[in-house]
């Protein structure tokens, strides 16, 4: 109704004008109803007043006697009758009643309707101008009529003879409608002031509401809001990242399909973010909302979440959490770590063989072939890296041998001695080398870090035992053990005894190891927090135990078959 073009009148102005029109119409109707009901009420009030005056005059004994004296007598109009009536008792009583009550007129008639008392003496002795039949029939009533003195609200009451059996005349009392109108106008003026005040208050409220609307919609017009909703829907459900948005009160406003899939949630809009099922690490990132990427484990997935606050015109609107799937990347990373471990072993073998060949070359060039032959016999008995990790022959799988040899070389670089436990025996090949090295690698890396920090006993012991298709892993270190503050939450995301870390922070290794083991129906747990001096344990540090079902097989190694 206000639009003259696509953007001719802003929505804020339309709402303001519409509200003012509604308020004005409502107040106008209310004023009209008040005026009508007030007019009816005042007419009724003045009619009852006139009726009360007429009854009082008609009940006066002197009036009844005088009216009865004239009743039934044929009065002859003329100056004599007018003069008699003008100075009669009825005229005096009528004038007194009219003056005392501010009535327009008080008229008394006989039973034929002839005026016996009237404010205008020239009208005495004449027939009344309105029909007196009903009152002379014995009925009193109130009516609005126009007579010789103008329009009035009048009451007509029969006057009974002194014996009370017959009607001798009537009393008619009128109050001018001008008095009713003046009283009505006075009431309407007061009501008008109230209506005007209410209209101003309504306009002020409409202005405040329009400003509130402007603030809630951030100054956007309906077309802008519609475009924004369409664009948001297209973007949120078309991108490959998960998005979760909350308002300033941490209530969920937007969750796209990718976020539901990656985070395993399906919240209703308006729910508090604390109750939608986010993991503690993701929820903490959401609370912080500092824009830093945080890596987290959600179910069987590895995701990177980033939360940022959203503001507009220096006003906080809430926060947005973006979720990226890193499961495939993490799997490739673990595979690359395994390849890197193999490469480390190969480099160590190359270095070892080069040293041995240099020695053989020297013995031969110096003319000592017998010593060279004895040295070759020793080499054939020890193997390529037999001295690197004693007891490695108890493990059949070459992949696992290479991985442990690489970890031993890495440990030596940090001044830590990695050894195999005396019960180590794995006479089978791995069927899930990536999962096994993920769990074993995280446990060994944590143990090496712990042992390298305590030079009194820089030792890490790894024990691997086969039980059918299940691999049991025990990793113990000679460090200071797990501090009591983190023992109960050691496997929670974000909990770490080490400082620093790259993007996403530390505290994901043990959580990831447990997640991988549990995905295969196994478990990773802290068997002994360590830290106590003495005792029956060979190492005083922490001891972790892992169980991984279905990772061993008598068949050829998976990695070799794939090669």
Coordinates of C-alpha atoms in Angstrom, one line a residue:
X1 CA 0.0 0.0 0.0
X2 CA 3.0 2.3 0.5
X3 CA 5.3 1.0 -2.2
X4 CA 5.9 3.2 -5.2
X5 CA 8.8 1.2 -6.5
X6 CA 11.2 -1.5 -5.5
X7 CA 12.9 0.6 -2.9
X8 CA 10.7 3.8 -2.8
X9 CA 9.7 3.5 0.9
X10 CA 11.8 1.6 3.4
X11 CA 10.3 -1.1 5.5
X12 CA 10.9 0.8 8.7
X13 CA 8.9 3.7 7.3
X14 CA 6.1 1.4 6.1
X15 CA 5.8 -0.2 9.5
X16 CA 5.8 3.2 11.2
X17 CA 3.0 4.6 8.9
X18 CA 1.0 1.4 9.1
X19 CA 1.1 1.4 12.9
X20 CA 0.2 5.1 13.1
X21 CA -2.8 4.4 10.8
X22 CA -3.9 1.4 12.9
X23 CA -3.5 3.3 16.1
X24 CA -5.4 6.3 14.7
X25 CA -8.2 4.2 13.3
X26 CA -8.6 2.3 16.6
X27 CA -8.6 5.5 18.6
X28 CA -11.1 7.2 16.1
X29 CA -13.5 4.2 16.4
X30 CA -13.1 4.3 20.2
X31 CA -13.9 8.0 20.2
X32 CA -16.9 7.6 18.0
X33 CA -18.3 4.8 20.2
X34 CA -17.6 6.9 23.3
X35 CA -19.5 9.9 21.8
X36 CA -22.5 7.8 20.8
X37 CA -22.7 6.0 24.2
X38 CA -22.1 9.3 26.1
X39 CA -25.0 11.0 24.1
X40 CA -27.3 8.1 24.9
X41 CA -26.3 8.1 28.5
X42 CA -26.7 11.8 29.0
X43 CA -30.1 11.8 27.2
X44 CA -31.2 9.0 29.6
X45 CA -29.8 10.9 32.6
X46 CA -31.6 14.1 31.7
X47 CA -34.8 12.2 30.9
X48 CA -34.7 10.6 34.4
X49 CA -34.1 14.0 35.9
X50 CA -37.1 15.4 34.0
X51 CA -39.2 12.5 35.1
X52 CA -38.3 13.0 38.8
X53 CA -39.2 16.7 38.6
X54 CA -42.5 15.8 36.9
X55 CA -43.4 13.2 39.5
X56 CA -42.6 15.6 42.3
X57 CA -44.9 18.3 40.9
X58 CA -47.7 15.8 40.0
X59 CA -47.6 14.4 43.5
X60 CA -48.1 17.8 45.2
X61 CA -51.6 17.8 46.9
X62 CA -52.2 21.5 46.0
X63 CA -51.4 20.8 42.4
X64 CA -53.7 17.8 42.4
X65 CA -56.5 19.8 43.9
X66 CA -56.2 22.8 41.5
X67 CA -55.9 20.5 38.5
X68 CA -59.0 18.6 39.6
X69 CA -60.9 21.9 40.0
X70 CA -60.3 22.7 36.4
X71 CA -60.9 19.1 35.1
X72 CA -64.2 18.4 33.5
X73 CA -64.9 22.1 33.1
X74 CA -65.1 23.6 29.6
X75 CA -62.6 26.5 29.8
X76 CA -63.3 29.5 27.6
X77 CA -60.1 30.9 26.1
X78 CA -59.6 34.6 26.5
X79 CA -57.8 37.3 28.4
X80 CA -59.7 36.6 31.6
X81 CA -58.7 33.0 31.7
X82 CA -55.0 33.8 30.9
X83 CA -54.9 36.4 33.6
X84 CA -56.5 34.0 36.1
X85 CA -54.1 31.2 35.3
X86 CA -51.1 33.6 35.2
X87 CA -51.8 34.6 38.8
X88 CA -53.0 31.1 39.9
X89 CA -51.3 28.7 42.3
X90 CA -50.4 26.2 39.5
X91 CA -48.3 28.9 37.7
X92 CA -46.5 29.7 40.9
X93 CA -45.7 26.1 41.6
X94 CA -44.6 25.4 38.0
X95 CA -42.3 28.5 38.0
X96 CA -40.8 27.6 41.3
X97 CA -40.0 24.1 40.1
X98 CA -38.6 25.3 36.8
X99 CA -36.3 27.9 38.4
X100 CA -35.2 25.5 41.1
X101 CA -34.2 22.7 38.7
X102 CA -33.1 24.8 35.6
X103 CA -35.6 22.9 33.5
X104 CA -36.6 24.4 30.1
X105 CA -40.3 24.3 31.0
X106 CA -42.7 22.9 33.5
X107 CA -46.2 22.6 32.0
X108 CA -49.4 21.6 33.8
X109 CA -52.6 20.7 31.8
X110 CA -56.1 19.6 32.6
X111 CA -57.7 16.4 31.4
X112 CA -58.3 17.9 27.9
X113 CA -54.7 19.0 27.4
X114 CA -55.4 22.7 28.1
X115 CA -52.4 24.5 29.6
X116 CA -53.0 25.5 33.2
X117 CA -49.3 26.5 33.8
X118 CA -46.7 27.5 31.2
X119 CA -43.4 29.6 31.1
X120 CA -44.9 31.7 28.3
X121 CA -48.1 33.3 29.7
X122 CA -49.4 33.9 26.3
X123 CA -49.7 30.2 25.9
X124 CA -52.0 29.7 28.9
X125 CA -55.4 28.4 28.2
X126 CA -54.3 26.9 24.9
X127 CA -54.0 23.3 23.8
X128 CA -50.6 21.7 24.2
X129 CA -48.5 21.3 21.0
X130 CA -47.7 17.6 21.6
X131 CA -50.0 14.6 22.0
X132 CA -51.0 14.3 25.7
X133 CA -53.1 11.2 25.2
X134 CA -50.7 8.7 26.7
X135 CA -50.1 10.6 29.9
X136 CA -53.8 11.4 30.3
X137 CA -54.4 7.7 29.9
X138 CA -52.4 7.2 33.2
X139 CA -49.0 6.3 31.8
X140 CA -45.8 8.2 32.6
X141 CA -43.0 8.2 30.0
X142 CA -39.9 10.0 28.7
X143 CA -39.6 11.2 25.1
X144 CA -37.5 13.5 22.9
X145 CA -39.8 16.0 21.1
X146 CA -39.8 19.4 19.5
X147 CA -42.4 21.8 21.0
X148 CA -43.1 25.5 21.1
X149 CA -39.9 26.1 23.2
X150 CA -37.7 24.0 21.0
X151 CA -36.3 20.5 21.1
X152 CA -36.1 18.9 24.5
X153 CA -36.0 15.7 26.5
X154 CA -39.3 15.7 28.3
X155 CA -41.1 13.6 30.8
X156 CA -44.9 13.4 31.0
X157 CA -46.6 12.2 34.2
X158 CA -50.4 12.0 34.9
X159 CA -51.9 14.1 37.7
X160 CA -54.5 12.2 39.6
X161 CA -57.5 13.7 41.4
X162 CA -57.3 14.0 45.2
X163 CA -59.4 10.8 45.4
X164 CA -56.6 9.0 43.4
X165 CA -59.1 7.3 41.1
X166 CA -59.2 9.4 38.0
X167 CA -56.6 11.4 35.9
X168 CA -57.3 15.1 36.2
X169 CA -54.4 16.2 34.0
X170 CA -50.7 15.9 33.3
X171 CA -47.4 17.5 34.2
X172 CA -44.8 17.8 31.4
X173 CA -41.2 18.8 32.3
X174 CA -38.6 19.4 29.6
X175 CA -34.9 19.9 29.6
X176 CA -33.3 21.5 26.5
X177 CA -31.2 19.3 24.3
X178 CA -28.8 22.2 24.2
X179 CA -27.9 21.4 27.8
X180 CA -27.4 17.8 26.9
X181 CA -25.3 18.8 24.0
X182 CA -23.2 21.2 26.1
X183 CA -22.6 18.5 28.7
X184 CA -21.7 16.0 25.9
X185 CA -19.2 18.4 24.3
X186 CA -17.6 19.0 27.7
X187 CA -17.2 15.2 28.1
X188 CA -15.9 14.8 24.5
X189 CA -13.3 17.6 25.0
X190 CA -11.9 15.7 28.0
X191 CA -12.0 12.4 26.1
X192 CA -10.4 14.1 23.2
X193 CA -7.4 15.2 25.3
X194 CA -7.1 11.6 26.5
X195 CA -7.4 10.2 22.9
X196 CA -4.8 12.7 21.7
X197 CA -2.4 11.7 24.5
X198 CA -3.0 8.0 23.6
X199 CA -2.3 8.8 19.9
X200 CA 0.9 10.5 20.8
X201 CA 1.9 7.6 23.0
X202 CA 1.0 5.2 20.1
X203 CA 3.1 7.2 17.7
X204 CA 6.1 7.2 20.1
X205 CA 5.7 3.5 20.6
X206 CA 5.5 2.9 16.9
X207 CA 8.7 4.9 16.4
X208 CA 10.5 2.9 19.1
X209 CA 9.2 -0.4 17.6
X210 CA 10.4 0.7 14.1
X211 CA 13.9 1.4 15.5
X212 CA 13.9 -1.9 17.3
X213 CA 12.9 -3.6 14.0
X214 CA 15.7 -1.7 12.3
X215 CA 18.2 -3.0 14.9
X216 CA 17.0 -6.6 14.8
X217 CA 17.2 -6.7 11.0
X218 CA 20.6 -4.9 10.9
X219 CA 19.1 -2.3 8.6
X220 CA 18.3 -4.8 5.9
X221 CA 15.2 -4.6 3.8
X222 CA 12.9 -7.6 3.1
X223 CA 14.4 -8.1 -0.4
X224 CA 17.9 -8.0 1.2
X225 CA 16.8 -10.5 3.9
X226 CA 15.3 -12.8 1.2
X227 CA 18.5 -12.6 -0.9
X228 CA 20.6 -13.3 2.2
X229 CA 18.5 -16.4 3.1
X230 CA 18.8 -17.8 -0.4
X231 CA 22.5 -17.1 -0.6
X232 CA 23.1 -18.6 2.9
X233 CA 21.2 -21.7 2.0
X234 CA 23.1 -22.1 -1.3
X235 CA 26.5 -21.5 0.4
X236 CA 26.0 -23.5 3.6
X237 CA 24.7 -26.6 1.8
X238 CA 27.0 -26.3 -1.2
X239 CA 30.4 -26.0 0.5
X240 CA 32.5 -29.0 1.5
X241 CA 33.0 -27.8 5.1
X242 CA 30.7 -28.1 8.0
X243 CA 29.3 -24.9 9.6
X244 CA 27.7 -24.5 13.0
X245 CA 26.5 -21.0 14.0
X246 CA 25.3 -19.8 17.3
X247 CA 23.8 -16.4 18.5
X248 CA 25.1 -14.2 21.2
X249 CA 23.3 -16.4 23.8
X250 CA 25.1 -19.6 22.5
X251 CA 21.9 -20.9 20.9
X252 CA 22.2 -22.9 17.7
X253 CA 21.0 -21.0 14.7
X254 CA 22.5 -22.8 11.7
X255 CA 23.9 -26.3 11.2
X256 CA 24.6 -27.4 7.6
X257 CA 24.4 -31.0 6.3
X258 CA 28.2 -31.4 6.3
X259 CA 28.5 -30.4 10.0
X260 CA 25.8 -32.9 10.9
X261 CA 27.8 -35.7 9.1
X262 CA 31.2 -34.8 10.4
X263 CA 30.2 -34.1 14.0
X264 CA 27.5 -36.7 14.3
X265 CA 24.9 -34.2 15.5
X266 CA 21.4 -33.2 14.5
X267 CA 20.3 -30.4 16.8
X268 CA 17.1 -28.4 16.6
X269 CA 17.5 -24.6 16.1
X270 CA 17.4 -22.7 19.3
X271 CA 19.0 -25.4 21.5
X272 CA 22.0 -24.4 23.6
X273 CA 25.3 -25.4 22.1
X274 CA 26.3 -27.2 25.3
X275 CA 23.5 -29.8 24.8
X276 CA 23.8 -30.7 21.1
X277 CA 26.4 -33.5 21.6
X278 CA 29.8 -31.9 20.6
X279 CA 32.9 -33.6 21.9
X280 CA 34.7 -31.7 24.8
X281 CA 37.6 -30.6 22.5
X282 CA 35.2 -29.2 19.8
X283 CA 33.1 -27.6 22.5
X284 CA 36.1 -25.9 24.1
X285 CA 37.2 -24.6 20.7
X286 CA 33.7 -23.2 20.2
X287 CA 33.8 -21.5 23.6
X288 CA 37.2 -20.0 22.9
X289 CA 36.4 -18.8 19.3
X290 CA 39.9 -17.4 18.8
X291 CA 40.2 -18.4 15.2
X292 CA 43.0 -21.0 15.8
X293 CA 42.6 -24.4 14.1
X294 CA 42.1 -27.3 16.5
X295 CA 42.4 -31.0 15.5
X296 CA 39.9 -33.3 17.1
X297 CA 38.7 -36.9 16.9
X298 CA 35.0 -37.3 16.4
X299 CA 33.9 -40.9 16.2
X300 CA 36.0 -42.5 13.5
X301 CA 36.9 -39.2 11.9
X302 CA 39.7 -36.7 12.4
X303 CA 38.5 -33.2 11.9
X304 CA 40.0 -29.7 12.1
X305 CA 37.7 -27.1 13.7
X306 CA 38.0 -23.3 13.7
X307 CA 35.7 -21.0 15.6
X308 CA 35.5 -17.3 15.2
X309 CA 33.3 -14.6 16.7
X310 CA 30.9 -12.7 14.4
X311 CA 30.3 -8.9 14.9
X312 CA 28.5 -6.2 12.9
X313 CA 28.8 -2.5 13.7
X314 CA 30.8 -3.4 16.9
X315 CA 27.9 -5.6 18.1
X316 CA 28.5 -9.3 18.9
X317 CA 26.2 -11.5 17.0
X318 CA 27.6 -14.9 18.0
X319 CA 30.1 -17.4 16.7
X320 CA 30.7 -19.6 13.7
X321 CA 32.5 -23.0 13.8
X322 CA 33.9 -24.4 10.6
X323 CA 34.7 -28.1 10.4
X324 CA 37.0 -29.7 7.8
X325 CA 37.4 -33.5 7.4
X326 CA 41.0 -34.6 7.9
X327 CA 40.4 -38.3 8.1
X328 CA 41.8 -39.2 4.7
X329 CA 44.7 -36.7 5.1
X330 CA 45.5 -38.2 8.5
X331 CA 45.4 -41.7 7.1
X332 CA 47.8 -40.7 4.3
X333 CA 50.0 -39.0 7.0
X334 CA 50.2 -42.2 9.0
X335 CA 51.1 -44.1 5.8
X336 CA 53.8 -41.6 5.0
X337 CA 55.1 -41.9 8.6
X338 CA 55.3 -45.6 8.0
X339 CA 57.2 -45.1 4.7
X340 CA 59.4 -42.6 6.4
X341 CA 60.2 -45.2 9.1
X342 CA 61.1 -47.7 6.3
X343 CA 63.3 -45.1 4.7
X344 CA 65.1 -44.4 8.0
X345 CA 65.8 -48.1 8.3
X346 CA 67.1 -48.3 4.8
X347 CA 69.3 -45.3 5.3
X348 CA 70.7 -46.9 8.5
X349 CA 71.3 -50.2 6.6
X350 CA 73.0 -48.3 3.8
X351 CA 75.2 -46.5 6.3
X352 CA 76.0 -49.8 8.1
X353 CA 76.8 -51.7 4.9
X354 CA 79.0 -48.8 3.6
X355 CA 81.0 -48.9 6.8
X356 CA 81.5 -52.6 6.6
X357 CA 82.4 -52.5 2.9
X358 CA 85.0 -49.8 3.7
X359 CA 86.5 -52.1 6.3
X360 CA 86.6 -55.0 3.9
X361 CA 88.1 -52.8 1.2
X362 CA 90.8 -51.7 3.6
X363 CA 91.7 -55.3 4.7
X364 CA 92.0 -56.5 1.2
X365 CA 94.1 -53.5 0.0
X366 CA 96.5 -54.0 2.9
X367 CA 97.0 -57.6 2.0
X368 CA 95.1 -59.2 4.9
X369 CA 92.7 -61.6 3.2
X370 CA 92.4 -64.0 6.1
X371 CA 91.1 -61.2 8.4
X372 CA 88.7 -60.1 5.6
X373 CA 87.3 -63.7 5.3
X374 CA 86.7 -63.9 9.1
X375 CA 85.0 -60.6 9.1
X376 CA 82.7 -61.7 6.3
X377 CA 81.7 -64.8 8.3
X378 CA 80.8 -62.6 11.2
X379 CA 78.6 -60.4 9.0
X380 CA 76.8 -63.4 7.6
X381 CA 75.9 -64.5 11.1
X382 CA 74.7 -61.1 12.4
X383 CA 72.4 -59.9 9.6
X384 CA 72.0 -56.4 8.2
X385 CA 71.0 -54.7 11.5
X386 CA 71.2 -57.5 13.9
X387 CA 73.0 -55.3 16.5
X388 CA 70.6 -52.4 16.1
X389 CA 67.7 -54.0 18.0
X390 CA 68.4 -57.2 19.8
X391 CA 65.6 -59.8 19.8
X392 CA 64.1 -58.4 16.5
X393 CA 64.1 -61.9 15.1
X394 CA 61.2 -62.8 17.4
X395 CA 59.0 -60.7 15.1
X396 CA 58.2 -62.3 11.7
X397 CA 56.6 -59.3 9.9
X398 CA 59.3 -57.3 8.0
X399 CA 57.2 -54.2 8.1
X400 CA 57.0 -54.3 11.9
X401 CA 60.7 -55.1 12.1
X402 CA 61.5 -52.1 10.0
X403 CA 59.2 -49.8 12.0
X404 CA 60.7 -50.8 15.4
X405 CA 64.2 -50.5 14.0
X406 CA 63.4 -47.0 12.8
X407 CA 62.0 -46.1 16.2
X408 CA 65.1 -47.5 17.9
X409 CA 67.3 -45.3 15.6
X410 CA 65.1 -42.2 16.4
X411 CA 65.3 -43.0 20.1
X412 CA 69.1 -43.2 20.0
X413 CA 69.2 -39.7 18.5
X414 CA 67.4 -38.5 21.6
X415 CA 69.7 -40.4 23.9
X416 CA 67.2 -43.1 24.7
X417 CA 67.7 -46.9 24.5
X418 CA 64.8 -48.8 22.9
X419 CA 64.7 -52.5 23.7
X420 CA 62.3 -55.4 23.2
X421 CA 60.8 -57.1 26.2
X422 CA 61.8 -60.7 27.0
X423 CA 58.3 -62.1 26.2
X424 CA 58.2 -60.6 22.7
X425 CA 56.9 -63.2 20.1
X426 CA 54.9 -62.4 17.0
X427 CA 55.1 -65.3 14.5
X428 CA 52.6 -63.8 12.0
X429 CA 52.2 -61.0 9.5
X430 CA 50.3 -57.7 9.9
X431 CA 46.9 -57.3 8.1
X432 CA 46.4 -53.7 9.3
X433 CA 50.0 -52.2 9.4
X434 CA 48.8 -48.5 9.4
X435 CA 46.5 -49.0 12.4
X436 CA 49.1 -51.0 14.3
X437 CA 51.9 -48.5 13.6
X438 CA 49.5 -45.6 14.6
X439 CA 48.9 -47.1 18.0
X440 CA 52.4 -48.5 18.6
X441 CA 54.1 -45.3 17.2
X442 CA 52.1 -43.0 19.5
X443 CA 52.8 -45.1 22.5
X444 CA 56.6 -45.4 21.7
X445 CA 56.9 -41.6 20.8
X446 CA 55.3 -40.7 24.2
X447 CA 57.5 -43.1 26.0
X448 CA 60.7 -41.8 24.3
X449 CA 59.7 -38.2 25.1
X450 CA 59.2 -39.2 28.8
X451 CA 62.4 -41.2 29.0
X452 CA 64.5 -38.4 27.3
X453 CA 63.4 -36.0 30.0
X454 CA 64.8 -38.1 32.8
X455 CA 68.5 -39.0 32.2
X456 CA 68.7 -41.3 35.2
X457 CA 67.0 -44.1 33.3
X458 CA 66.6 -43.2 29.5
X459 CA 65.1 -46.6 28.6
X460 CA 62.0 -47.6 26.7
X461 CA 60.8 -51.2 26.6
X462 CA 58.4 -52.5 24.0
X463 CA 56.8 -56.0 24.3
X464 CA 54.7 -57.5 21.5
X465 CA 52.8 -60.8 22.0
X466 CA 50.6 -62.6 19.6
X467 CA 47.4 -64.3 20.7
X468 CA 45.8 -65.7 17.6
X469 CA 44.8 -62.7 15.4
X470 CA 45.2 -60.3 18.3
X471 CA 48.3 -58.3 19.0
X472 CA 49.1 -57.3 22.6
X473 CA 51.4 -54.3 23.0
X474 CA 53.1 -53.2 26.2
X475 CA 55.2 -50.0 26.3
X476 CA 57.0 -48.9 29.4
X477 CA 59.5 -46.1 30.0
X478 CA 62.0 -45.0 32.5
X479 CA 60.7 -41.5 32.9
X480 CA 59.0 -39.8 35.8
X481 CA 55.6 -41.3 35.2
X482 CA 52.2 -39.6 34.6
X483 CA 51.4 -36.8 37.0
X484 CA 48.2 -37.3 39.1
X485 CA 46.6 -34.2 37.7
X486 CA 46.1 -35.7 34.2
X487 CA 45.7 -39.4 35.0
X488 CA 41.9 -39.4 34.8
X489 CA 41.8 -37.4 31.6
X490 CA 44.9 -38.6 29.9
X491 CA 43.0 -40.0 26.9
X492 CA 40.8 -36.9 26.5
X493 CA 41.5 -34.7 23.5
X494 CA 43.7 -31.7 24.3
X495 CA 45.3 -33.3 27.4
X496 CA 49.0 -33.6 27.2
X497 CA 52.0 -33.6 29.5
X498 CA 54.2 -32.0 26.8
X499 CA 54.3 -28.3 26.0
X500 CA 54.0 -26.6 22.6
X501 CA 52.7 -28.3 19.5
X502 CA 51.8 -27.4 16.0
X503 CA 48.5 -26.3 14.5
X504 CA 45.6 -27.8 16.5
X505 CA 47.8 -28.1 19.6
X506 CA 48.9 -31.3 21.4
X507 CA 46.9 -33.9 23.2
X508 CA 45.6 -35.9 20.2
X509 CA 48.1 -38.8 20.1
X510 CA 46.7 -41.0 22.9
X511 CA 43.1 -40.1 22.0
X512 CA 43.8 -41.1 18.4
X513 CA 45.5 -44.3 19.5
X514 CA 42.6 -45.3 21.6
X515 CA 40.1 -44.4 18.9
X516 CA 41.9 -46.5 16.3
X517 CA 42.1 -49.5 18.8
X518 CA 38.5 -49.2 19.8
X519 CA 37.4 -49.0 16.1
X520 CA 38.9 -52.6 15.8
X521 CA 37.2 -53.7 19.0
X522 CA 40.4 -53.3 21.1
X523 CA 41.5 -50.9 23.8
X524 CA 44.4 -48.7 25.0
X525 CA 44.8 -48.0 28.7
X526 CA 47.3 -46.8 31.3
X527 CA 48.3 -49.9 33.2
X528 CA 50.6 -48.2 35.6
X529 CA 51.1 -44.4 36.0
X530 CA 54.7 -45.0 37.3
X531 CA 56.7 -42.4 39.3
X532 CA 57.2 -44.6 42.4
X533 CA 60.9 -45.5 43.2
X534 CA 61.8 -49.1 43.8
X535 CA 59.3 -51.9 43.5
X536 CA 59.3 -55.0 41.2
X537 CA 58.9 -53.1 37.9
X538 CA 62.1 -53.1 35.8
X539 CA 61.3 -49.4 34.8
X540 CA 59.9 -46.8 37.1
X541 CA 58.0 -44.8 34.5
X542 CA 54.5 -45.2 33.0
X543 CA 53.3 -48.4 31.4
X544 CA 50.7 -48.5 28.6
X545 CA 48.9 -51.6 27.4
X546 CA 47.1 -51.9 24.0
X547 CA 45.0 -54.8 22.6
X548 CA 44.3 -54.9 18.8
X549 CA 42.2 -57.8 17.6
X550 CA 42.2 -59.0 14.0
X551 CA 45.5 -57.4 12.9
X552 CA 47.6 -60.6 12.5
X553 CA 47.5 -63.4 9.9
X554 CA 49.5 -66.4 8.9
X555 CA 49.3 -65.3 5.3
X556 CA 51.8 -63.1 3.4
X557 CA 52.1 -59.6 4.7
X558 CA 49.5 -57.2 3.3
X559 CA 52.0 -54.5 2.5
X560 CA 54.2 -57.0 0.6
X561 CA 51.2 -58.4 -1.4
X562 CA 50.1 -54.9 -2.4
X563 CA 53.6 -54.2 -3.5

